[in-house]
PDB file of C-alpha atoms in Angstrom:
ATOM      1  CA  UNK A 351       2.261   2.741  16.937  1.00 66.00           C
ATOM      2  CA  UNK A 352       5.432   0.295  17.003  1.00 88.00           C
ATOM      3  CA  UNK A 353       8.890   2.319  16.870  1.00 91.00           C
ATOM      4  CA  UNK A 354       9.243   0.306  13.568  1.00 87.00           C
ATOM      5  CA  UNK A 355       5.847   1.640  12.119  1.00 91.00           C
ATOM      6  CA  UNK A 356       6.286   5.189  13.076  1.00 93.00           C
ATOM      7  CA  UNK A 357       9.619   5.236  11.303  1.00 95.00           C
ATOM      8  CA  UNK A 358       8.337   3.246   8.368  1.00 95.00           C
ATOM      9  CA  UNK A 359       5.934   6.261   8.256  1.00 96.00           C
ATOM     10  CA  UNK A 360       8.240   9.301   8.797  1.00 97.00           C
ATOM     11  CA  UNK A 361      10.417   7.323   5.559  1.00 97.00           C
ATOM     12  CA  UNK A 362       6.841   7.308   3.543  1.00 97.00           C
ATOM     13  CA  UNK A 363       6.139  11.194   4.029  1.00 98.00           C
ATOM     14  CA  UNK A 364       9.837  12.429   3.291  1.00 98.00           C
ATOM     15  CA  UNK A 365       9.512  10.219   0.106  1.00 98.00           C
ATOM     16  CA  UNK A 366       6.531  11.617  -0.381  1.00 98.00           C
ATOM     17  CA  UNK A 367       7.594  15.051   0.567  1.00 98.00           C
ATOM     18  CA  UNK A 368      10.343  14.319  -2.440  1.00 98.00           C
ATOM     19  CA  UNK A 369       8.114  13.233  -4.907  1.00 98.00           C
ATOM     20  CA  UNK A 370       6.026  16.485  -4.664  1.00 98.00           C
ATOM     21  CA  UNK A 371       8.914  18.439  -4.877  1.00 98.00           C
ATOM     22  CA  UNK A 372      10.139  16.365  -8.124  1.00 98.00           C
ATOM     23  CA  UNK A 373       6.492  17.188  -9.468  1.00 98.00           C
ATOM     24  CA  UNK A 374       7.115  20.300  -8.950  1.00 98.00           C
ATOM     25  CA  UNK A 375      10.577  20.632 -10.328  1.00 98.00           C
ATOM     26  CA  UNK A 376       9.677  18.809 -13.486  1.00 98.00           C
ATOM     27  CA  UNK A 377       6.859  21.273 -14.346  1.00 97.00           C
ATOM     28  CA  UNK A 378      10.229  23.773 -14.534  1.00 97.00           C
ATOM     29  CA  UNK A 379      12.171  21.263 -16.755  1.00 98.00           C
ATOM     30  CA  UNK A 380       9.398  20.366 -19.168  1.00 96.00           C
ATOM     31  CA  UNK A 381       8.897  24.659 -19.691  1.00 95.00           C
ATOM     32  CA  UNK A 382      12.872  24.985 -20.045  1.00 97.00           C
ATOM     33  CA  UNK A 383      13.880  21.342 -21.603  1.00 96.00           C
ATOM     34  CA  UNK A 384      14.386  21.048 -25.375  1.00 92.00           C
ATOM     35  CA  UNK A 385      12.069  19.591 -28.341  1.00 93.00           C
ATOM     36  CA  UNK A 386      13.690  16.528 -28.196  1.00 93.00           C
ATOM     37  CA  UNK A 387      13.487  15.561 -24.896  1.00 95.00           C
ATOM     38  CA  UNK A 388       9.954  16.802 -24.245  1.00 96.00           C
ATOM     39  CA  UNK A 389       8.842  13.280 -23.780  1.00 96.00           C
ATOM     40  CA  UNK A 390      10.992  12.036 -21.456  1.00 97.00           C
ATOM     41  CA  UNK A 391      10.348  14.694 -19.026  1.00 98.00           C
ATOM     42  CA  UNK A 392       7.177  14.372 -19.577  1.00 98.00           C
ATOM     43  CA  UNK A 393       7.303  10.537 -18.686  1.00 97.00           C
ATOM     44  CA  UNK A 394       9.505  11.120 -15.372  1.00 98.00           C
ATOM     45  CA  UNK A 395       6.631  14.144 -14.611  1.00 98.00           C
ATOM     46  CA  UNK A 396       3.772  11.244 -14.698  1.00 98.00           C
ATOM     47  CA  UNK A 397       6.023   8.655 -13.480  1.00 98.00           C
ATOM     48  CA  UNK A 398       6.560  11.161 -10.022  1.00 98.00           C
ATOM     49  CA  UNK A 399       2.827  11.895  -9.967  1.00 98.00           C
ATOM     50  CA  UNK A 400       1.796   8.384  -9.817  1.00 98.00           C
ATOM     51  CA  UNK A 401       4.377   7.675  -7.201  1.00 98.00           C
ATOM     52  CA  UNK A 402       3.301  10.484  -5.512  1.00 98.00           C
ATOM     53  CA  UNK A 403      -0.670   9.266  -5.373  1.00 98.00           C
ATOM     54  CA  UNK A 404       0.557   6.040  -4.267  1.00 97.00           C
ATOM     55  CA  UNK A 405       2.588   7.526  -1.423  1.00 98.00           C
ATOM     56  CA  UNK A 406      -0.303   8.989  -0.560  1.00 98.00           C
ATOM     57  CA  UNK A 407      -2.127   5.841   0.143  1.00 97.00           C
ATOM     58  CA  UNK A 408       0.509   4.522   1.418  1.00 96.00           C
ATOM     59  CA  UNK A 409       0.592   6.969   4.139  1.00 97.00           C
ATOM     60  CA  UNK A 410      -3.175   6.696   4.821  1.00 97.00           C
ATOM     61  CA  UNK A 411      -2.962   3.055   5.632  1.00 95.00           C
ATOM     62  CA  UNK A 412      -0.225   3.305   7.900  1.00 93.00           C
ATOM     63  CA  UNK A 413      -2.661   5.572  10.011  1.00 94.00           C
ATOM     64  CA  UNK A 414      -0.478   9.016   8.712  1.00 96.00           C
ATOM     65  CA  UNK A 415      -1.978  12.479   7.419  1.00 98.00           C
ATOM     66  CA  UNK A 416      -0.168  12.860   4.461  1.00 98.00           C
ATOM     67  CA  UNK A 417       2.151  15.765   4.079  1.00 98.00           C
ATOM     68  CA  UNK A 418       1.163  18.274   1.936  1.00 98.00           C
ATOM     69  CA  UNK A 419       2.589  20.067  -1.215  1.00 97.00           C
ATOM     70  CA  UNK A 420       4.325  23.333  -0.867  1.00 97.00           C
ATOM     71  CA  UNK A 421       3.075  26.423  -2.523  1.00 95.00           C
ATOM     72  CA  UNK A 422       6.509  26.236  -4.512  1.00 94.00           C
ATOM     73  CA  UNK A 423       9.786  25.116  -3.590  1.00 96.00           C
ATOM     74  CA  UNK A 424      13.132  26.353  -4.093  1.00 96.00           C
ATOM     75  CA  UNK A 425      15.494  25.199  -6.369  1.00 96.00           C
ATOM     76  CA  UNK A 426      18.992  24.346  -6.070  1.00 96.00           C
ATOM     77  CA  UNK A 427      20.101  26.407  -8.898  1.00 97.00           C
ATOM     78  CA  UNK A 428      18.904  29.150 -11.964  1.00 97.00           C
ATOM     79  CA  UNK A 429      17.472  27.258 -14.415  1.00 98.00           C
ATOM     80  CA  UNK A 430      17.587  29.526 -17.562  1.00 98.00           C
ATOM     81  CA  UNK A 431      18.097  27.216 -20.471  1.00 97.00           C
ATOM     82  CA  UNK A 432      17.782  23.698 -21.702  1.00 97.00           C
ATOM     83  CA  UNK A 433      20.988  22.480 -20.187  1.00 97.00           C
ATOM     84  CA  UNK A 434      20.122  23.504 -16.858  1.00 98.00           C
ATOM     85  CA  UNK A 435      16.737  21.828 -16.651  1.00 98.00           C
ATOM     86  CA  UNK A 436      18.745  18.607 -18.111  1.00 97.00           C
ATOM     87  CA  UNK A 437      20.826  19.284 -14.443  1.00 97.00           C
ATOM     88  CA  UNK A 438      17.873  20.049 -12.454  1.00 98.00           C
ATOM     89  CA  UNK A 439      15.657  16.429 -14.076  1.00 98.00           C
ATOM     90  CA  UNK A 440      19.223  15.019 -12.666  1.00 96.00           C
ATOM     91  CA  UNK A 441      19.349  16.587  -9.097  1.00 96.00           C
ATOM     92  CA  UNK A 442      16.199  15.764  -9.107  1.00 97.00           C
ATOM     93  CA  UNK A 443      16.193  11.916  -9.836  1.00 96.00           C
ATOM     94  CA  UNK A 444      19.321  12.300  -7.193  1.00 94.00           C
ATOM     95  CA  UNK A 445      17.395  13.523  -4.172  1.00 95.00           C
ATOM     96  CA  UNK A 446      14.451  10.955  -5.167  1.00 97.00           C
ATOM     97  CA  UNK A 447      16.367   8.591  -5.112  1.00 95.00           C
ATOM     98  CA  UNK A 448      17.879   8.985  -1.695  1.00 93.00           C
ATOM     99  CA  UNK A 449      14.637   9.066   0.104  1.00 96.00           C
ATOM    100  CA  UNK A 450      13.606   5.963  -1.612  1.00 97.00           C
ATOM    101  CA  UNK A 451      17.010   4.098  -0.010  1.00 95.00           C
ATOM    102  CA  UNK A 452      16.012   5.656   3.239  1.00 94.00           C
ATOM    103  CA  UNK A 453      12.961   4.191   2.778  1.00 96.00           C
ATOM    104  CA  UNK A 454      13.996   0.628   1.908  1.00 96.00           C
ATOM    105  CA  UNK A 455      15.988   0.846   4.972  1.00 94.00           C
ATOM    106  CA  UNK A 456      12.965   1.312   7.162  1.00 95.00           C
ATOM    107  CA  UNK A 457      10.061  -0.627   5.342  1.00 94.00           C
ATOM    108  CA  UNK A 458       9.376  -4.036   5.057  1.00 92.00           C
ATOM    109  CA  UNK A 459       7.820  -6.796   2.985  1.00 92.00           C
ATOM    110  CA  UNK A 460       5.894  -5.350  -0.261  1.00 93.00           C
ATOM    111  CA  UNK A 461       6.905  -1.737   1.096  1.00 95.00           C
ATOM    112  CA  UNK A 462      10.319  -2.410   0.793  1.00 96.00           C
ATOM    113  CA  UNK A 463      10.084  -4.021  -2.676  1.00 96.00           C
ATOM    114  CA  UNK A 464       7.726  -0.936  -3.626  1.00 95.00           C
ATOM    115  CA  UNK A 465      10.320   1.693  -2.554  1.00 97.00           C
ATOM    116  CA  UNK A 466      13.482  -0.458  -4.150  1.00 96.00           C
ATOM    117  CA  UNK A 467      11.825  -0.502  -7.304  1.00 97.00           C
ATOM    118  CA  UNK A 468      11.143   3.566  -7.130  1.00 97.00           C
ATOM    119  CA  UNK A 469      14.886   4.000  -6.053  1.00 95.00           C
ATOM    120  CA  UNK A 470      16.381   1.854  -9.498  1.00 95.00           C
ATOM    121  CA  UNK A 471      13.525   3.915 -11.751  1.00 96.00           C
ATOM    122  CA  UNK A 472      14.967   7.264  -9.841  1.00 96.00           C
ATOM    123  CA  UNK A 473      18.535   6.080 -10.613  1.00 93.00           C
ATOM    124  CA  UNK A 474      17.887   4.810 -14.457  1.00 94.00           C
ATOM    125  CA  UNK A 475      16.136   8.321 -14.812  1.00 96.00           C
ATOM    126  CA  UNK A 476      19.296  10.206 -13.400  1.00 94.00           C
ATOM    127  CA  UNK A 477      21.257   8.262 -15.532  1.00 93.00           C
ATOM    128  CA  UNK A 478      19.762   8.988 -18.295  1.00 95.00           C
ATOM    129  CA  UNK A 479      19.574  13.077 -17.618  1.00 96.00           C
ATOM    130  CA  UNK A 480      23.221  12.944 -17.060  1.00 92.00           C
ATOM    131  CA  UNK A 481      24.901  10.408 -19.076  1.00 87.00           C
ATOM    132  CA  UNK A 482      26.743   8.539 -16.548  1.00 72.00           C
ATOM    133  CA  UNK A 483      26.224   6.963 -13.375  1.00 66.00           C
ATOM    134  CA  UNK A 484      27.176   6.773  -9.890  1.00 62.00           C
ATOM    135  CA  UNK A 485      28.427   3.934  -8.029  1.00 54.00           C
ATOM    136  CA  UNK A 486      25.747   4.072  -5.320  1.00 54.00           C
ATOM    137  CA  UNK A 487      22.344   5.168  -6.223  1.00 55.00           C
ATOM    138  CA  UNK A 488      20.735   6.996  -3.506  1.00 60.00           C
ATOM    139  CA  UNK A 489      23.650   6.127  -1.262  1.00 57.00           C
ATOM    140  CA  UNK A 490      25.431   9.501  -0.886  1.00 56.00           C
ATOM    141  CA  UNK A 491      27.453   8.842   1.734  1.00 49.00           C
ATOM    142  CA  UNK A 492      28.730   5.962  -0.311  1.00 41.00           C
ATOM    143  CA  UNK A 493      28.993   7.807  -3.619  1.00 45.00           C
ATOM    144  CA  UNK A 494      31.173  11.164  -2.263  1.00 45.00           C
ATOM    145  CA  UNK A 495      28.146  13.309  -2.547  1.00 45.00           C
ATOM    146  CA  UNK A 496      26.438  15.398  -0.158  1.00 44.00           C
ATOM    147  CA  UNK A 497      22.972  13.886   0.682  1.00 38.00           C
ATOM    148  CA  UNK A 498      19.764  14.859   0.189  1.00 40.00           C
ATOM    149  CA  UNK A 499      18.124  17.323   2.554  1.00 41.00           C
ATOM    150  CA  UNK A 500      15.270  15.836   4.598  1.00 38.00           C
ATOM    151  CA  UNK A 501      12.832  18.176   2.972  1.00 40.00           C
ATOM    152  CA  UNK A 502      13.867  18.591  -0.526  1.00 43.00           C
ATOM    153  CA  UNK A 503      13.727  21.233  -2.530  1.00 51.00           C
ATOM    154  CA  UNK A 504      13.270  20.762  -6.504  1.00 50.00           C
TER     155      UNK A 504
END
């Protein structure tokens, strides 16, 4: 495999990597989140699944074994209330979003396109969770914030 390929692949299974630990995280924010925002986790939940299954695919036809799901993850903070799983569906759109730009970086062609439009839907999600946005979605470095681990936690 090209140098080029086998990084476009490592890029594929940390996104994927992210997305199941987003799955994962959002199955704590839809048992914490309030009434009225039930739906919208519960959109961002199916939205991350179906990214997730593609990533899988994805992986496959680049010749990769597909990482696997963790048993459970840790997350980055307690989670006891509604306001808290409004934080973690943010953190969570965060760290998405990061691997996504890492991934633009390394694909190419409809890949590239693929993972740009999963880093804007990541970053429109975030905004939405927290009610403001950042100047560089999934840029980090650029936006004064730490940057996502390589294997995410939810």
């Amino acid at each position: 495999m090209s140098e080029a390929k086998d990084r476009e692949l490592r890029a594929l299974q940390t996104a994927l990597a992210a997305e199941h630990a987003a799955v994962y995280g959002y199955g704590v924010v839809g048992g914490k989140i309030g009434e009225g925002q039930r739906v919208e986790a519960r959109t961002a939940y199916d939205a991350h699944r179906a990214r997730r299954d593609a990533l899988v695919r994805e992986v496959k036809d680049l010749g990769g074994r597909p990482v696997a799901a963790a048993a459970g993850y840790a997350l980055p903070f307690p989670v006891p209330d509604a306001a808290a799983a409004v934080r973690l569906a943010a953190e969570l759109e965060d760290r998405v979003a990061g691997v996504y730009s890492d991934l633009v970086r390394a694909a190419g062609g409809g890949r590239r396109a693929l993972a740009a439009e999963a880093l804007r839907e990541a970053a429109v999600r975030a905004v939405r969770w927290r009610g403001e946005s950042v100047a560089f979605p999934g840029l980090a470095e650029r936006a004064g914030t730490a940057p996502p681990s390589a294997a995410p936690t939810a």
